[in-house]
JSON list of C-alpha atoms in Angstrom, two decimals:
[
{"chain": "A", "resi": 13, "resn": "UNK", "atom": "CA", "xyz": [0.12, 0.01, 0.03]},
{"chain": "A", "resi": 14, "resn": "UNK", "atom": "CA", "xyz": [1.34, 3.54, -1.12]},
{"chain": "A", "resi": 15, "resn": "UNK", "atom": "CA", "xyz": [2.34, 5.94, 1.44]},
{"chain": "A", "resi": 16, "resn": "UNK", "atom": "CA", "xyz": [1.05, 9.58, 1.00]},
{"chain": "A", "resi": 17, "resn": "UNK", "atom": "CA", "xyz": [3.54, 12.05, 2.14]},
{"chain": "A", "resi": 18, "resn": "UNK", "atom": "CA", "xyz": [2.38, 15.96, 1.96]},
{"chain": "A", "resi": 19, "resn": "UNK", "atom": "CA", "xyz": [5.36, 18.27, 1.47]},
{"chain": "A", "resi": 20, "resn": "UNK", "atom": "CA", "xyz": [4.10, 21.37, 2.93]},
{"chain": "A", "resi": 21, "resn": "UNK", "atom": "CA", "xyz": [5.10, 24.89, 4.63]},
{"chain": "A", "resi": 22, "resn": "UNK", "atom": "CA", "xyz": [3.00, 28.13, 4.26]},
{"chain": "A", "resi": 23, "resn": "UNK", "atom": "CA", "xyz": [6.16, 30.13, 3.71]},
{"chain": "A", "resi": 24, "resn": "UNK", "atom": "CA", "xyz": [7.06, 30.45, -0.06]},
{"chain": "A", "resi": 25, "resn": "UNK", "atom": "CA", "xyz": [10.67, 29.76, -1.20]},
{"chain": "A", "resi": 26, "resn": "UNK", "atom": "CA", "xyz": [11.77, 27.11, 1.70]},
{"chain": "A", "resi": 27, "resn": "UNK", "atom": "CA", "xyz": [12.34, 24.19, -1.23]},
{"chain": "A", "resi": 28, "resn": "UNK", "atom": "CA", "xyz": [8.96, 22.75, -0.98]},
{"chain": "A", "resi": 29, "resn": "UNK", "atom": "CA", "xyz": [8.75, 22.16, -4.88]},
{"chain": "A", "resi": 30, "resn": "UNK", "atom": "CA", "xyz": [12.71, 21.42, -5.10]},
{"chain": "A", "resi": 31, "resn": "UNK", "atom": "CA", "xyz": [12.39, 18.76, -2.35]},
{"chain": "A", "resi": 32, "resn": "UNK", "atom": "CA", "xyz": [8.95, 17.60, -4.46]},
{"chain": "A", "resi": 33, "resn": "UNK", "atom": "CA", "xyz": [10.70, 16.88, -7.75]},
{"chain": "A", "resi": 34, "resn": "UNK", "atom": "CA", "xyz": [13.88, 15.75, -6.37]},
{"chain": "A", "resi": 35, "resn": "UNK", "atom": "CA", "xyz": [12.62, 13.52, -3.97]},
{"chain": "A", "resi": 36, "resn": "UNK", "atom": "CA", "xyz": [10.17, 11.78, -6.00]},
{"chain": "A", "resi": 37, "resn": "UNK", "atom": "CA", "xyz": [13.09, 11.40, -8.78]},
{"chain": "A", "resi": 38, "resn": "UNK", "atom": "CA", "xyz": [15.44, 10.03, -5.74]},
{"chain": "A", "resi": 39, "resn": "UNK", "atom": "CA", "xyz": [12.83, 7.57, -4.84]},
{"chain": "A", "resi": 40, "resn": "UNK", "atom": "CA", "xyz": [12.52, 6.46, -8.42]},
{"chain": "A", "resi": 41, "resn": "UNK", "atom": "CA", "xyz": [16.07, 5.80, -8.77]},
{"chain": "A", "resi": 42, "resn": "UNK", "atom": "CA", "xyz": [15.98, 3.68, -5.97]},
{"chain": "A", "resi": 43, "resn": "UNK", "atom": "CA", "xyz": [13.34, 1.92, -7.83]},
{"chain": "A", "resi": 44, "resn": "UNK", "atom": "CA", "xyz": [10.21, 2.95, -5.93]},
{"chain": "A", "resi": 45, "resn": "UNK", "atom": "CA", "xyz": [7.15, 3.70, -7.76]},
{"chain": "A", "resi": 46, "resn": "UNK", "atom": "CA", "xyz": [6.13, 7.12, -7.36]},
{"chain": "A", "resi": 47, "resn": "UNK", "atom": "CA", "xyz": [3.33, 9.43, -8.16]},
{"chain": "A", "resi": 48, "resn": "UNK", "atom": "CA", "xyz": [3.91, 13.33, -7.41]},
{"chain": "A", "resi": 49, "resn": "UNK", "atom": "CA", "xyz": [0.77, 15.41, -7.17]},
{"chain": "A", "resi": 50, "resn": "UNK", "atom": "CA", "xyz": [0.95, 18.97, -7.67]},
{"chain": "A", "resi": 51, "resn": "UNK", "atom": "CA", "xyz": [-1.26, 21.07, -5.37]},
{"chain": "A", "resi": 52, "resn": "UNK", "atom": "CA", "xyz": [0.20, 24.36, -6.21]},
{"chain": "A", "resi": 53, "resn": "UNK", "atom": "CA", "xyz": [-1.57, 26.63, -8.65]},
{"chain": "A", "resi": 54, "resn": "UNK", "atom": "CA", "xyz": [2.03, 27.76, -9.74]},
{"chain": "A", "resi": 55, "resn": "UNK", "atom": "CA", "xyz": [2.36, 24.25, -11.35]},
{"chain": "A", "resi": 56, "resn": "UNK", "atom": "CA", "xyz": [6.20, 24.42, -10.66]},
{"chain": "A", "resi": 57, "resn": "UNK", "atom": "CA", "xyz": [6.62, 20.80, -9.84]},
{"chain": "A", "resi": 58, "resn": "UNK", "atom": "CA", "xyz": [4.82, 19.95, -13.18]},
{"chain": "A", "resi": 59, "resn": "UNK", "atom": "CA", "xyz": [7.41, 22.23, -15.38]},
{"chain": "A", "resi": 60, "resn": "UNK", "atom": "CA", "xyz": [10.21, 20.99, -13.18]},
{"chain": "A", "resi": 61, "resn": "UNK", "atom": "CA", "xyz": [9.66, 17.54, -14.19]},
{"chain": "A", "resi": 62, "resn": "UNK", "atom": "CA", "xyz": [9.41, 18.61, -18.13]},
{"chain": "A", "resi": 63, "resn": "UNK", "atom": "CA", "xyz": [5.33, 18.79, -18.45]},
{"chain": "A", "resi": 64, "resn": "UNK", "atom": "CA", "xyz": [4.19, 21.63, -20.48]},
{"chain": "A", "resi": 65, "resn": "UNK", "atom": "CA", "xyz": [1.84, 23.41, -18.09]},
{"chain": "A", "resi": 66, "resn": "UNK", "atom": "CA", "xyz": [-0.38, 24.93, -20.82]},
{"chain": "A", "resi": 67, "resn": "UNK", "atom": "CA", "xyz": [-1.33, 21.82, -22.44]},
{"chain": "A", "resi": 68, "resn": "UNK", "atom": "CA", "xyz": [-2.42, 20.33, -19.15]},
{"chain": "A", "resi": 69, "resn": "UNK", "atom": "CA", "xyz": [-6.24, 19.76, -19.82]},
{"chain": "A", "resi": 70, "resn": "UNK", "atom": "CA", "xyz": [-6.64, 17.18, -17.04]},
{"chain": "A", "resi": 71, "resn": "UNK", "atom": "CA", "xyz": [-4.77, 17.94, -13.59]},
{"chain": "A", "resi": 72, "resn": "UNK", "atom": "CA", "xyz": [-5.11, 18.41, -10.12]},
{"chain": "A", "resi": 73, "resn": "UNK", "atom": "CA", "xyz": [-7.94, 20.79, -10.45]},
{"chain": "A", "resi": 74, "resn": "UNK", "atom": "CA", "xyz": [-10.29, 18.10, -12.07]},
{"chain": "A", "resi": 75, "resn": "UNK", "atom": "CA", "xyz": [-9.02, 15.57, -9.41]},
{"chain": "A", "resi": 76, "resn": "UNK", "atom": "CA", "xyz": [-10.33, 17.97, -6.51]},
{"chain": "A", "resi": 77, "resn": "UNK", "atom": "CA", "xyz": [-13.65, 18.71, -8.16]},
{"chain": "A", "resi": 78, "resn": "UNK", "atom": "CA", "xyz": [-14.01, 14.92, -8.79]},
{"chain": "A", "resi": 79, "resn": "UNK", "atom": "CA", "xyz": [-14.78, 15.49, -12.32]},
{"chain": "A", "resi": 80, "resn": "UNK", "atom": "CA", "xyz": [-11.94, 13.15, -13.55]},
{"chain": "A", "resi": 81, "resn": "UNK", "atom": "CA", "xyz": [-10.28, 10.18, -11.99]},
{"chain": "A", "resi": 82, "resn": "UNK", "atom": "CA", "xyz": [-6.63, 10.38, -11.05]},
{"chain": "A", "resi": 83, "resn": "UNK", "atom": "CA", "xyz": [-6.03, 7.70, -13.81]},
{"chain": "A", "resi": 84, "resn": "UNK", "atom": "CA", "xyz": [-7.42, 10.03, -16.20]},
{"chain": "A", "resi": 85, "resn": "UNK", "atom": "CA", "xyz": [-4.85, 12.55, -14.95]},
{"chain": "A", "resi": 86, "resn": "UNK", "atom": "CA", "xyz": [-1.83, 10.98, -14.60]},
{"chain": "A", "resi": 87, "resn": "UNK", "atom": "CA", "xyz": [1.27, 11.77, -16.84]},
{"chain": "A", "resi": 88, "resn": "UNK", "atom": "CA", "xyz": [4.51, 10.03, -17.46]},
{"chain": "A", "resi": 89, "resn": "UNK", "atom": "CA", "xyz": [7.29, 12.40, -15.96]},
{"chain": "A", "resi": 90, "resn": "UNK", "atom": "CA", "xyz": [11.15, 12.79, -17.37]},
{"chain": "A", "resi": 91, "resn": "UNK", "atom": "CA", "xyz": [12.14, 10.70, -14.06]},
{"chain": "A", "resi": 92, "resn": "UNK", "atom": "CA", "xyz": [12.31, 7.22, -14.29]},
{"chain": "A", "resi": 93, "resn": "UNK", "atom": "CA", "xyz": [9.39, 5.40, -12.11]},
{"chain": "A", "resi": 94, "resn": "UNK", "atom": "CA", "xyz": [7.82, 8.84, -11.44]},
{"chain": "A", "resi": 95, "resn": "UNK", "atom": "CA", "xyz": [4.43, 9.90, -12.80]},
{"chain": "A", "resi": 96, "resn": "UNK", "atom": "CA", "xyz": [2.62, 12.97, -12.22]},
{"chain": "A", "resi": 97, "resn": "UNK", "atom": "CA", "xyz": [-0.79, 14.54, -11.59]},
{"chain": "A", "resi": 98, "resn": "UNK", "atom": "CA", "xyz": [-0.01, 17.76, -13.05]},
{"chain": "A", "resi": 99, "resn": "UNK", "atom": "CA", "xyz": [-1.34, 21.29, -12.00]},
{"chain": "A", "resi": 100, "resn": "UNK", "atom": "CA", "xyz": [-2.77, 24.42, -14.08]},
{"chain": "A", "resi": 101, "resn": "UNK", "atom": "CA", "xyz": [-3.16, 28.04, -13.11]},
{"chain": "A", "resi": 102, "resn": "UNK", "atom": "CA", "xyz": [-7.02, 27.01, -13.24]},
{"chain": "A", "resi": 103, "resn": "UNK", "atom": "CA", "xyz": [-6.17, 25.46, -9.70]},
{"chain": "A", "resi": 104, "resn": "UNK", "atom": "CA", "xyz": [-6.18, 29.12, -7.98]},
{"chain": "A", "resi": 105, "resn": "UNK", "atom": "CA", "xyz": [-10.29, 28.96, -8.60]},
{"chain": "A", "resi": 106, "resn": "UNK", "atom": "CA", "xyz": [-10.64, 25.64, -6.66]},
{"chain": "A", "resi": 107, "resn": "UNK", "atom": "CA", "xyz": [-10.48, 27.33, -2.97]},
{"chain": "A", "resi": 108, "resn": "UNK", "atom": "CA", "xyz": [-13.69, 28.92, -4.18]},
{"chain": "A", "resi": 109, "resn": "UNK", "atom": "CA", "xyz": [-15.54, 26.11, -5.92]},
{"chain": "A", "resi": 110, "resn": "UNK", "atom": "CA", "xyz": [-14.88, 23.87, -3.14]},
{"chain": "A", "resi": 111, "resn": "UNK", "atom": "CA", "xyz": [-16.36, 26.29, -0.08]},
{"chain": "A", "resi": 112, "resn": "UNK", "atom": "CA", "xyz": [-20.00, 25.00, -0.62]},
{"chain": "A", "resi": 113, "resn": "UNK", "atom": "CA", "xyz": [-19.08, 21.50, -1.15]},
{"chain": "A", "resi": 114, "resn": "UNK", "atom": "CA", "xyz": [-19.97, 18.66, 1.58]},
{"chain": "A", "resi": 115, "resn": "UNK", "atom": "CA", "xyz": [-16.88, 17.04, 3.13]},
{"chain": "A", "resi": 116, "resn": "UNK", "atom": "CA", "xyz": [-14.59, 19.62, 1.16]},
{"chain": "A", "resi": 117, "resn": "UNK", "atom": "CA", "xyz": [-11.63, 18.84, 3.22]},
{"chain": "A", "resi": 118, "resn": "UNK", "atom": "CA", "xyz": [-11.99, 15.10, 2.02]},
{"chain": "A", "resi": 119, "resn": "UNK", "atom": "CA", "xyz": [-11.85, 15.63, -1.85]},
{"chain": "A", "resi": 120, "resn": "UNK", "atom": "CA", "xyz": [-8.46, 14.73, -2.59]},
{"chain": "A", "resi": 121, "resn": "UNK", "atom": "CA", "xyz": [-8.30, 11.79, 0.02]},
{"chain": "A", "resi": 122, "resn": "UNK", "atom": "CA", "xyz": [-11.49, 10.37, -1.74]},
{"chain": "A", "resi": 123, "resn": "UNK", "atom": "CA", "xyz": [-10.05, 10.92, -5.14]},
{"chain": "A", "resi": 124, "resn": "UNK", "atom": "CA", "xyz": [-6.69, 8.93, -4.10]},
{"chain": "A", "resi": 125, "resn": "UNK", "atom": "CA", "xyz": [-8.33, 5.79, -2.97]},
{"chain": "A", "resi": 126, "resn": "UNK", "atom": "CA", "xyz": [-8.49, 4.45, -6.38]},
{"chain": "A", "resi": 127, "resn": "UNK", "atom": "CA", "xyz": [-4.66, 4.85, -7.11]},
{"chain": "A", "resi": 128, "resn": "UNK", "atom": "CA", "xyz": [-3.39, 4.60, -3.58]},
{"chain": "A", "resi": 129, "resn": "UNK", "atom": "CA", "xyz": [-2.37, 0.85, -3.93]},
{"chain": "A", "resi": 130, "resn": "UNK", "atom": "CA", "xyz": [-0.54, 1.33, -7.40]},
{"chain": "A", "resi": 131, "resn": "UNK", "atom": "CA", "xyz": [2.66, 3.23, -5.83]},
{"chain": "A", "resi": 132, "resn": "UNK", "atom": "CA", "xyz": [4.89, 3.18, -3.33]},
{"chain": "A", "resi": 133, "resn": "UNK", "atom": "CA", "xyz": [5.00, 6.58, -2.45]},
{"chain": "A", "resi": 134, "resn": "UNK", "atom": "CA", "xyz": [2.49, 9.47, -3.44]},
{"chain": "A", "resi": 135, "resn": "UNK", "atom": "CA", "xyz": [4.18, 12.85, -2.72]},
{"chain": "A", "resi": 136, "resn": "UNK", "atom": "CA", "xyz": [1.81, 16.03, -2.75]},
{"chain": "A", "resi": 137, "resn": "UNK", "atom": "CA", "xyz": [3.80, 19.14, -3.41]},
{"chain": "A", "resi": 138, "resn": "UNK", "atom": "CA", "xyz": [1.30, 22.04, -1.46]},
{"chain": "A", "resi": 139, "resn": "UNK", "atom": "CA", "xyz": [0.65, 25.29, -2.18]},
{"chain": "A", "resi": 140, "resn": "UNK", "atom": "CA", "xyz": [2.45, 27.75, -0.03]},
{"chain": "A", "resi": 141, "resn": "UNK", "atom": "CA", "xyz": [-0.38, 28.71, 2.12]},
{"chain": "A", "resi": 142, "resn": "UNK", "atom": "CA", "xyz": [-2.72, 27.01, 4.87]},
{"chain": "A", "resi": 143, "resn": "UNK", "atom": "CA", "xyz": [-5.98, 27.38, 2.49]},
{"chain": "A", "resi": 144, "resn": "UNK", "atom": "CA", "xyz": [-8.17, 24.66, 1.53]},
{"chain": "A", "resi": 145, "resn": "UNK", "atom": "CA", "xyz": [-5.82, 23.07, -1.06]},
{"chain": "A", "resi": 146, "resn": "UNK", "atom": "CA", "xyz": [-3.18, 22.38, 1.71]},
{"chain": "A", "resi": 147, "resn": "UNK", "atom": "CA", "xyz": [-6.01, 21.26, 4.12]},
{"chain": "A", "resi": 148, "resn": "UNK", "atom": "CA", "xyz": [-6.93, 18.72, 1.48]},
{"chain": "A", "resi": 149, "resn": "UNK", "atom": "CA", "xyz": [-3.60, 17.50, 1.28]},
{"chain": "A", "resi": 150, "resn": "UNK", "atom": "CA", "xyz": [-2.90, 16.94, 4.63]},
{"chain": "A", "resi": 151, "resn": "UNK", "atom": "CA", "xyz": [-6.25, 15.29, 5.25]},
{"chain": "A", "resi": 152, "resn": "UNK", "atom": "CA", "xyz": [-5.38, 12.71, 2.48]},
{"chain": "A", "resi": 153, "resn": "UNK", "atom": "CA", "xyz": [-1.59, 12.33, 3.92]},
{"chain": "A", "resi": 154, "resn": "UNK", "atom": "CA", "xyz": [-0.49, 9.60, 5.84]},
{"chain": "A", "resi": 155, "resn": "UNK", "atom": "CA", "xyz": [2.68, 12.16, 7.04]},
{"chain": "A", "resi": 156, "resn": "UNK", "atom": "CA", "xyz": [4.06, 15.33, 6.42]},
{"chain": "A", "resi": 157, "resn": "UNK", "atom": "CA", "xyz": [7.63, 16.60, 5.40]},
{"chain": "A", "resi": 158, "resn": "UNK", "atom": "CA", "xyz": [8.07, 20.08, 6.13]},
{"chain": "A", "resi": 159, "resn": "UNK", "atom": "CA", "xyz": [11.01, 21.99, 4.50]},
{"chain": "A", "resi": 160, "resn": "UNK", "atom": "CA", "xyz": [12.96, 24.56, 6.67]},
{"chain": "A", "resi": 161, "resn": "UNK", "atom": "CA", "xyz": [15.39, 26.91, 5.03]},
{"chain": "A", "resi": 162, "resn": "UNK", "atom": "CA", "xyz": [18.39, 27.73, 7.11]},
{"chain": "A", "resi": 163, "resn": "UNK", "atom": "CA", "xyz": [17.65, 31.46, 7.01]},
{"chain": "A", "resi": 164, "resn": "UNK", "atom": "CA", "xyz": [17.03, 34.28, 9.60]},
{"chain": "A", "resi": 165, "resn": "UNK", "atom": "CA", "xyz": [13.56, 33.57, 9.55]},
{"chain": "A", "resi": 166, "resn": "UNK", "atom": "CA", "xyz": [13.45, 29.70, 9.62]},
{"chain": "A", "resi": 167, "resn": "UNK", "atom": "CA", "xyz": [11.25, 29.35, 12.52]},
{"chain": "A", "resi": 168, "resn": "UNK", "atom": "CA", "xyz": [8.64, 32.15, 11.84]},
{"chain": "A", "resi": 169, "resn": "UNK", "atom": "CA", "xyz": [5.61, 30.42, 11.00]},
{"chain": "A", "resi": 170, "resn": "UNK", "atom": "CA", "xyz": [6.47, 27.02, 12.00]},
{"chain": "A", "resi": 171, "resn": "UNK", "atom": "CA", "xyz": [4.31, 27.34, 14.95]},
{"chain": "A", "resi": 172, "resn": "UNK", "atom": "CA", "xyz": [1.43, 28.15, 12.73]},
{"chain": "A", "resi": 173, "resn": "UNK", "atom": "CA", "xyz": [1.81, 25.52, 10.85]},
{"chain": "A", "resi": 174, "resn": "UNK", "atom": "CA", "xyz": [2.53, 22.81, 13.57]},
{"chain": "A", "resi": 175, "resn": "UNK", "atom": "CA", "xyz": [-0.59, 24.18, 15.05]},
{"chain": "A", "resi": 176, "resn": "UNK", "atom": "CA", "xyz": [-2.78, 23.52, 11.59]},
{"chain": "A", "resi": 177, "resn": "UNK", "atom": "CA", "xyz": [-1.28, 20.05, 11.80]},
{"chain": "A", "resi": 178, "resn": "UNK", "atom": "CA", "xyz": [-2.53, 19.43, 15.29]},
{"chain": "A", "resi": 179, "resn": "UNK", "atom": "CA", "xyz": [-5.97, 20.69, 14.38]},
{"chain": "A", "resi": 180, "resn": "UNK", "atom": "CA", "xyz": [-5.95, 18.65, 10.85]},
{"chain": "A", "resi": 181, "resn": "UNK", "atom": "CA", "xyz": [-5.05, 15.52, 13.30]},
{"chain": "A", "resi": 182, "resn": "UNK", "atom": "CA", "xyz": [-7.97, 16.44, 15.63]},
{"chain": "A", "resi": 183, "resn": "UNK", "atom": "CA", "xyz": [-10.63, 17.08, 13.48]},
{"chain": "A", "resi": 184, "resn": "UNK", "atom": "CA", "xyz": [-9.93, 15.54, 9.76]},
{"chain": "A", "resi": 185, "resn": "UNK", "atom": "CA", "xyz": [-7.06, 12.96, 10.03]},
{"chain": "A", "resi": 186, "resn": "UNK", "atom": "CA", "xyz": [-5.96, 11.27, 13.46]},
{"chain": "A", "resi": 187, "resn": "UNK", "atom": "CA", "xyz": [-3.42, 9.34, 11.40]},
{"chain": "A", "resi": 188, "resn": "UNK", "atom": "CA", "xyz": [-1.58, 11.99, 10.19]},
{"chain": "A", "resi": 189, "resn": "UNK", "atom": "CA", "xyz": [2.23, 11.74, 11.20]},
{"chain": "A", "resi": 190, "resn": "UNK", "atom": "CA", "xyz": [5.19, 14.43, 10.67]},
{"chain": "A", "resi": 191, "resn": "UNK", "atom": "CA", "xyz": [7.88, 12.48, 8.53]},
{"chain": "A", "resi": 192, "resn": "UNK", "atom": "CA", "xyz": [10.09, 14.91, 9.39]},
{"chain": "A", "resi": 193, "resn": "UNK", "atom": "CA", "xyz": [11.33, 18.57, 9.43]},
{"chain": "A", "resi": 194, "resn": "UNK", "atom": "CA", "xyz": [14.27, 19.11, 6.62]},
{"chain": "A", "resi": 195, "resn": "UNK", "atom": "CA", "xyz": [16.68, 21.49, 6.74]},
{"chain": "A", "resi": 196, "resn": "UNK", "atom": "CA", "xyz": [17.05, 22.98, 3.06]},
{"chain": "A", "resi": 197, "resn": "UNK", "atom": "CA", "xyz": [19.47, 25.89, 1.25]},
{"chain": "A", "resi": 198, "resn": "UNK", "atom": "CA", "xyz": [22.34, 25.08, 4.01]},
{"chain": "A", "resi": 199, "resn": "UNK", "atom": "CA", "xyz": [25.75, 26.99, 3.53]},
{"chain": "A", "resi": 200, "resn": "UNK", "atom": "CA", "xyz": [28.28, 25.67, 5.71]},
{"chain": "A", "resi": 201, "resn": "UNK", "atom": "CA", "xyz": [30.36, 29.03, 5.52]},
{"chain": "A", "resi": 202, "resn": "UNK", "atom": "CA", "xyz": [27.62, 31.05, 6.81]},
{"chain": "A", "resi": 203, "resn": "UNK", "atom": "CA", "xyz": [27.51, 31.28, 10.87]},
{"chain": "A", "resi": 204, "resn": "UNK", "atom": "CA", "xyz": [23.70, 31.95, 10.56]},
{"chain": "A", "resi": 205, "resn": "UNK", "atom": "CA", "xyz": [23.17, 28.70, 8.51]},
{"chain": "A", "resi": 206, "resn": "UNK", "atom": "CA", "xyz": [25.03, 26.86, 11.52]},
{"chain": "A", "resi": 207, "resn": "UNK", "atom": "CA", "xyz": [22.97, 28.26, 14.19]},
{"chain": "A", "resi": 208, "resn": "UNK", "atom": "CA", "xyz": [19.66, 27.80, 12.16]},
{"chain": "A", "resi": 209, "resn": "UNK", "atom": "CA", "xyz": [20.46, 23.91, 12.36]},
{"chain": "A", "resi": 210, "resn": "UNK", "atom": "CA", "xyz": [21.47, 24.00, 16.01]},
{"chain": "A", "resi": 211, "resn": "UNK", "atom": "CA", "xyz": [18.49, 25.84, 17.06]},
{"chain": "A", "resi": 212, "resn": "UNK", "atom": "CA", "xyz": [16.03, 23.38, 14.91]},
{"chain": "A", "resi": 213, "resn": "UNK", "atom": "CA", "xyz": [17.66, 20.36, 15.91]},
{"chain": "A", "resi": 214, "resn": "UNK", "atom": "CA", "xyz": [17.70, 21.59, 19.67]},
{"chain": "A", "resi": 215, "resn": "UNK", "atom": "CA", "xyz": [13.86, 22.40, 19.72]},
{"chain": "A", "resi": 216, "resn": "UNK", "atom": "CA", "xyz": [12.60, 19.53, 17.56]},
{"chain": "A", "resi": 217, "resn": "UNK", "atom": "CA", "xyz": [15.58, 16.87, 17.85]},
{"chain": "A", "resi": 218, "resn": "UNK", "atom": "CA", "xyz": [13.75, 13.52, 16.96]},
{"chain": "A", "resi": 219, "resn": "UNK", "atom": "CA", "xyz": [11.52, 15.13, 14.30]},
{"chain": "A", "resi": 220, "resn": "UNK", "atom": "CA", "xyz": [14.37, 16.87, 12.29]},
{"chain": "A", "resi": 221, "resn": "UNK", "atom": "CA", "xyz": [15.67, 14.44, 9.15]},
{"chain": "A", "resi": 222, "resn": "UNK", "atom": "CA", "xyz": [19.62, 13.83, 9.51]},
{"chain": "A", "resi": 223, "resn": "UNK", "atom": "CA", "xyz": [19.98, 14.67, 6.06]},
{"chain": "A", "resi": 224, "resn": "UNK", "atom": "CA", "xyz": [20.58, 18.43, 5.20]},
{"chain": "A", "resi": 225, "resn": "UNK", "atom": "CA", "xyz": [19.90, 19.99, 1.89]},
{"chain": "A", "resi": 226, "resn": "UNK", "atom": "CA", "xyz": [23.11, 22.00, 0.82]},
{"chain": "A", "resi": 227, "resn": "UNK", "atom": "CA", "xyz": [22.70, 25.26, -1.40]},
{"chain": "A", "resi": 228, "resn": "UNK", "atom": "CA", "xyz": [23.38, 23.97, -4.85]},
{"chain": "A", "resi": 229, "resn": "UNK", "atom": "CA", "xyz": [23.72, 26.02, -7.84]},
{"chain": "A", "resi": 230, "resn": "UNK", "atom": "CA", "xyz": [22.89, 22.86, -10.28]},
{"chain": "A", "resi": 231, "resn": "UNK", "atom": "CA", "xyz": [19.79, 22.38, -8.08]},
{"chain": "A", "resi": 232, "resn": "UNK", "atom": "CA", "xyz": [18.49, 25.90, -9.15]},
{"chain": "A", "resi": 233, "resn": "UNK", "atom": "CA", "xyz": [19.24, 25.19, -12.58]},
{"chain": "A", "resi": 234, "resn": "UNK", "atom": "CA", "xyz": [17.80, 21.94, -13.29]},
{"chain": "A", "resi": 235, "resn": "UNK", "atom": "CA", "xyz": [14.09, 22.90, -12.85]},
{"chain": "A", "resi": 236, "resn": "UNK", "atom": "CA", "xyz": [14.70, 25.59, -16.16]},
{"chain": "A", "resi": 237, "resn": "UNK", "atom": "CA", "xyz": [15.65, 22.17, -18.16]},
{"chain": "A", "resi": 238, "resn": "UNK", "atom": "CA", "xyz": [12.55, 20.37, -16.97]},
{"chain": "A", "resi": 239, "resn": "UNK", "atom": "CA", "xyz": [14.87, 18.00, -15.12]},
{"chain": "A", "resi": 240, "resn": "UNK", "atom": "CA", "xyz": [15.03, 16.69, -11.57]},
{"chain": "A", "resi": 241, "resn": "UNK", "atom": "CA", "xyz": [18.60, 16.99, -10.10]},
{"chain": "A", "resi": 242, "resn": "UNK", "atom": "CA", "xyz": [19.27, 13.28, -10.81]},
{"chain": "A", "resi": 243, "resn": "UNK", "atom": "CA", "xyz": [18.69, 13.29, -14.32]},
{"chain": "A", "resi": 244, "resn": "UNK", "atom": "CA", "xyz": [20.44, 16.91, -14.64]},
{"chain": "A", "resi": 245, "resn": "UNK", "atom": "CA", "xyz": [23.68, 15.97, -12.93]},
{"chain": "A", "resi": 246, "resn": "UNK", "atom": "CA", "xyz": [23.82, 12.58, -10.52]},
{"chain": "A", "resi": 247, "resn": "UNK", "atom": "CA", "xyz": [27.23, 13.65, -9.27]},
{"chain": "A", "resi": 248, "resn": "UNK", "atom": "CA", "xyz": [26.28, 17.07, -7.78]},
{"chain": "A", "resi": 249, "resn": "UNK", "atom": "CA", "xyz": [25.74, 17.74, -4.11]},
{"chain": "A", "resi": 250, "resn": "UNK", "atom": "CA", "xyz": [22.13, 18.30, -4.58]},
{"chain": "A", "resi": 251, "resn": "UNK", "atom": "CA", "xyz": [21.51, 14.57, -6.02]},
{"chain": "A", "resi": 252, "resn": "UNK", "atom": "CA", "xyz": [23.50, 13.30, -3.33]},
{"chain": "A", "resi": 253, "resn": "UNK", "atom": "CA", "xyz": [21.52, 15.17, -0.60]},
{"chain": "A", "resi": 254, "resn": "UNK", "atom": "CA", "xyz": [18.40, 13.91, -2.09]},
{"chain": "A", "resi": 255, "resn": "UNK", "atom": "CA", "xyz": [19.41, 10.31, -2.68]},
{"chain": "A", "resi": 256, "resn": "UNK", "atom": "CA", "xyz": [20.49, 10.33, 1.06]},
{"chain": "A", "resi": 257, "resn": "UNK", "atom": "CA", "xyz": [17.28, 11.92, 2.08]},
{"chain": "A", "resi": 258, "resn": "UNK", "atom": "CA", "xyz": [15.24, 9.13, -0.13]},
{"chain": "A", "resi": 259, "resn": "UNK", "atom": "CA", "xyz": [17.08, 6.39, 1.61]},
{"chain": "A", "resi": 260, "resn": "UNK", "atom": "CA", "xyz": [16.46, 7.78, 4.89]},
{"chain": "A", "resi": 261, "resn": "UNK", "atom": "CA", "xyz": [12.71, 7.93, 4.13]},
{"chain": "A", "resi": 262, "resn": "UNK", "atom": "CA", "xyz": [12.83, 4.27, 2.97]},
{"chain": "A", "resi": 263, "resn": "UNK", "atom": "CA", "xyz": [14.56, 2.97, 6.00]},
{"chain": "A", "resi": 264, "resn": "UNK", "atom": "CA", "xyz": [12.35, 4.75, 8.29]},
{"chain": "A", "resi": 265, "resn": "UNK", "atom": "CA", "xyz": [9.31, 3.24, 6.60]},
{"chain": "A", "resi": 266, "resn": "UNK", "atom": "CA", "xyz": [10.72, -0.02, 6.92]},
{"chain": "A", "resi": 267, "resn": "UNK", "atom": "CA", "xyz": [11.10, -0.19, 10.77]}
]
């Protein structure tokens, strides 16, 4: 049975999409079958894996609306063993459209029932907000990865996100776990980066992944070529960081 992992943080620019794309590709490289769901209207996870977003006719919007099944939306990506349910700018409207629906927080969960067992991992790239889209992702997920950038305001907003996760656990999804806090954009030369790592590890010890994602030019370049870091430059620091993260998650889920 596939494990559904949401990658969420209401702050933008913390490495959510980079993590979604490259963790999916790394799990794929380790011979796991992965479905990546783009639940962000910016659709960067789709374009970052070589999908022409403009030509998307069936995507996460239709899945959330229940006008199409996930099987009808799934596209093969540029990464081996990775399939994608892409997003389109239309997704912006979903928050308004779902407002009056009954069970509106469960639309994604219900839709994924039909494909859950076909994949080892289903990753959901969430929008940088705590709206209805992210709520649907957290309600559908078994666990959540929270990327935190190693910068000055790193912990700002984390409390709010953890409160949201608690209320989702209480009301919609008692089984939701925190898969881990992932430190991203780490630069060992900066004192601040090192301080943030210490601070996060001190406060959240067991919840923090051992793997730290380092700042890496290749990681920033890869999406513009529509490729994951594994395809773009498998020898880069970014590729080895994400492969290490994938191995850590596989190990953790075996235990």
